[in-house]
CSV table of C-alpha atoms and ligand atoms in Angstrom, one decimal:
chain,number,residue,atom,x,y,z
T,1,MET,CA,144.5,-11.6,32.7
T,2,SER,CA,143.2,-15.1,32.9
T,3,GLN,CA,145.4,-18.1,31.9
T,4,LYS,CA,143.8,-21.0,30.0
T,5,THR,CA,144.0,-24.3,31.9
T,6,TYR,CA,146.0,-27.0,30.1
T,7,GLN,CA,143.7,-29.7,28.6
T,8,ILE,CA,144.3,-32.5,26.2
T,9,CYS,CA,141.6,-34.2,24.1
T,10,THR,CA,140.4,-37.5,25.6
T,11,ARG,CA,140.3,-39.0,22.0
T,12,CYS,CA,143.3,-37.6,20.2
T,13,VAL,CA,146.6,-35.8,20.9
T,14,MET,CA,145.4,-32.2,20.5
T,15,ASP,CA,145.7,-29.9,23.4
T,16,THR,CA,145.2,-26.3,24.5
T,17,SER,CA,148.5,-25.3,22.8
T,18,ASP,CA,146.0,-24.8,19.8
T,19,PRO,CA,144.3,-21.5,20.4
T,20,ASP,CA,141.3,-22.6,18.4
T,21,ILE,CA,140.6,-25.8,20.3
T,22,SER,CA,137.4,-26.4,22.3
T,23,PHE,CA,136.1,-29.4,24.2
T,24,ASP,CA,132.8,-31.0,24.6
T,25,ALA,CA,131.4,-32.4,27.9
T,26,ASN,CA,133.3,-35.6,27.3
T,27,GLY,CA,136.6,-33.8,26.9
T,28,GLN,CA,136.7,-34.5,23.1
T,29,CYS,CA,138.0,-31.7,21.0
T,30,ASN,CA,136.3,-29.9,18.2
T,31,HIS,CA,139.0,-31.0,15.7
T,32,CYS,CA,138.6,-34.7,16.0
T,33,SER,CA,134.8,-34.4,16.3
T,34,GLU,CA,134.7,-32.4,13.0
T,35,ALA,CA,137.0,-35.0,11.4
T,36,ILE,CA,134.8,-37.8,12.4
T,37,ARG,CA,131.7,-35.9,11.2
T,38,ARG,CA,133.3,-35.4,7.8
T,39,LEU,CA,134.5,-39.0,7.6
T,40,GLU,CA,131.0,-40.2,8.1
T,41,GLN,CA,129.9,-38.1,5.1
T,42,SER,CA,132.7,-38.9,2.7
T,43,TYR,CA,134.1,-42.4,3.6
T,44,MET,CA,131.9,-45.0,2.0
T,45,PRO,CA,133.5,-48.4,1.8
T,46,ASP,CA,130.3,-50.0,0.6
T,47,ALA,CA,127.9,-50.1,-2.3
T,48,ARG,CA,127.2,-46.4,-2.0
T,49,GLY,CA,130.9,-45.6,-2.4
T,50,GLN,CA,131.3,-48.0,-5.3
T,51,GLU,CA,128.3,-46.4,-7.1
T,52,LYS,CA,129.7,-42.9,-6.4
T,53,LEU,CA,133.1,-44.0,-7.8
T,54,GLU,CA,131.6,-45.5,-10.9
T,55,LYS,CA,129.7,-42.3,-11.6
T,56,LEU,CA,132.8,-40.2,-11.2
T,57,VAL,CA,134.9,-42.5,-13.5
T,58,GLU,CA,132.1,-42.3,-16.1
T,59,GLU,CA,132.0,-38.5,-15.8
T,60,MET,CA,135.8,-38.4,-16.4
T,61,ARG,CA,135.5,-40.7,-19.4
T,62,ARG,CA,132.7,-38.6,-20.9
T,63,ALA,CA,134.6,-35.3,-20.3
T,64,GLY,CA,137.7,-36.9,-21.9
T,65,ARG,CA,136.0,-37.9,-25.2
T,66,ARG,CA,137.9,-36.5,-28.2
T,67,LYS,CA,140.7,-35.4,-25.9
T,68,ASP,CA,144.1,-37.0,-25.3
T,69,TYR,CA,143.5,-37.7,-21.6
T,70,ASP,CA,140.6,-38.2,-19.2
T,71,CYS,CA,142.3,-36.9,-16.1
T,72,LEU,CA,145.6,-35.6,-14.6
T,73,ILE,CA,147.4,-37.5,-11.8
T,74,GLY,CA,150.3,-36.1,-9.9
T,75,LEU,CA,152.6,-39.1,-9.2
T,76,SER,CA,155.0,-38.8,-6.2
T,77,GLY,CA,155.9,-42.5,-6.3
T,78,GLY,CA,154.4,-43.0,-2.9
T,79,VAL,CA,151.8,-45.6,-2.2
T,80,ASP,CA,148.7,-43.3,-2.6
T,81,SER,CA,149.5,-41.8,-6.0
T,82,SER,CA,151.0,-45.1,-7.3
T,83,TRP,CA,147.9,-47.0,-6.3
T,84,LEU,CA,145.6,-44.4,-7.8
T,85,THR,CA,147.5,-44.4,-11.1
T,86,TYR,CA,147.3,-48.2,-11.2
T,87,LYS,CA,143.6,-48.1,-10.4
T,88,SER,CA,143.0,-45.4,-13.0
T,89,LYS,CA,144.2,-47.8,-15.7
T,90,GLU,CA,142.1,-50.6,-14.3
T,91,TRP,CA,139.1,-48.3,-14.5
T,92,GLY,CA,139.8,-47.7,-18.1
T,93,LEU,CA,140.9,-44.1,-17.8
T,94,ARG,CA,143.6,-42.4,-19.8
T,95,PRO,CA,145.5,-40.3,-17.3
T,96,LEU,CA,148.2,-37.8,-18.0
T,97,VAL,CA,150.6,-38.6,-15.2
T,98,PHE,CA,153.2,-36.1,-14.2
T,99,HIS,CA,156.0,-36.2,-11.6
T,100,VAL,CA,158.2,-33.4,-10.3
T,101,ASP,CA,161.5,-34.6,-9.0
T,102,ALA,CA,162.4,-32.1,-6.2
T,103,GLY,CA,165.3,-34.3,-5.1
T,104,TRP,CA,163.4,-36.1,-2.4
T,105,ASN,CA,162.6,-39.3,-4.3
T,106,THR,CA,163.3,-42.5,-2.5
T,107,PRO,CA,164.6,-45.6,-4.4
T,108,VAL,CA,161.1,-47.2,-4.0
T,109,ALA,CA,159.4,-44.1,-5.3
T,110,GLU,CA,161.7,-44.1,-8.3
T,111,GLN,CA,160.8,-47.7,-8.9
T,112,ASN,CA,157.1,-47.0,-8.7
T,113,ILE,CA,157.4,-44.0,-11.0
U,1,ZN,ZN1,140.5,-34.5,19.6
């Protein structure tokens, strides 16, 4: 029975404790390589991203016509969902915002909610 040699990615923290990991010739793992590939396809902090966002918002407004809401937002009270909720109003959307208090709310989250 062969034993796998311990190796850690030269770019991230992943190592051979993950049975699905593989490394390229530079010692970079398949996981961070895939994440970077996906990021390049979906992260657009430029005019392309702005155009894509505007189309998405318009599509939500159109789908929401004659309805009470344009979209649904789960609000945890953390920075991401709080910011998205704020921006949704700035974009002119009518979100139905819901929150589930599972007993883990922080005081800041409560304030944001
Ligand atoms: Zn990696």
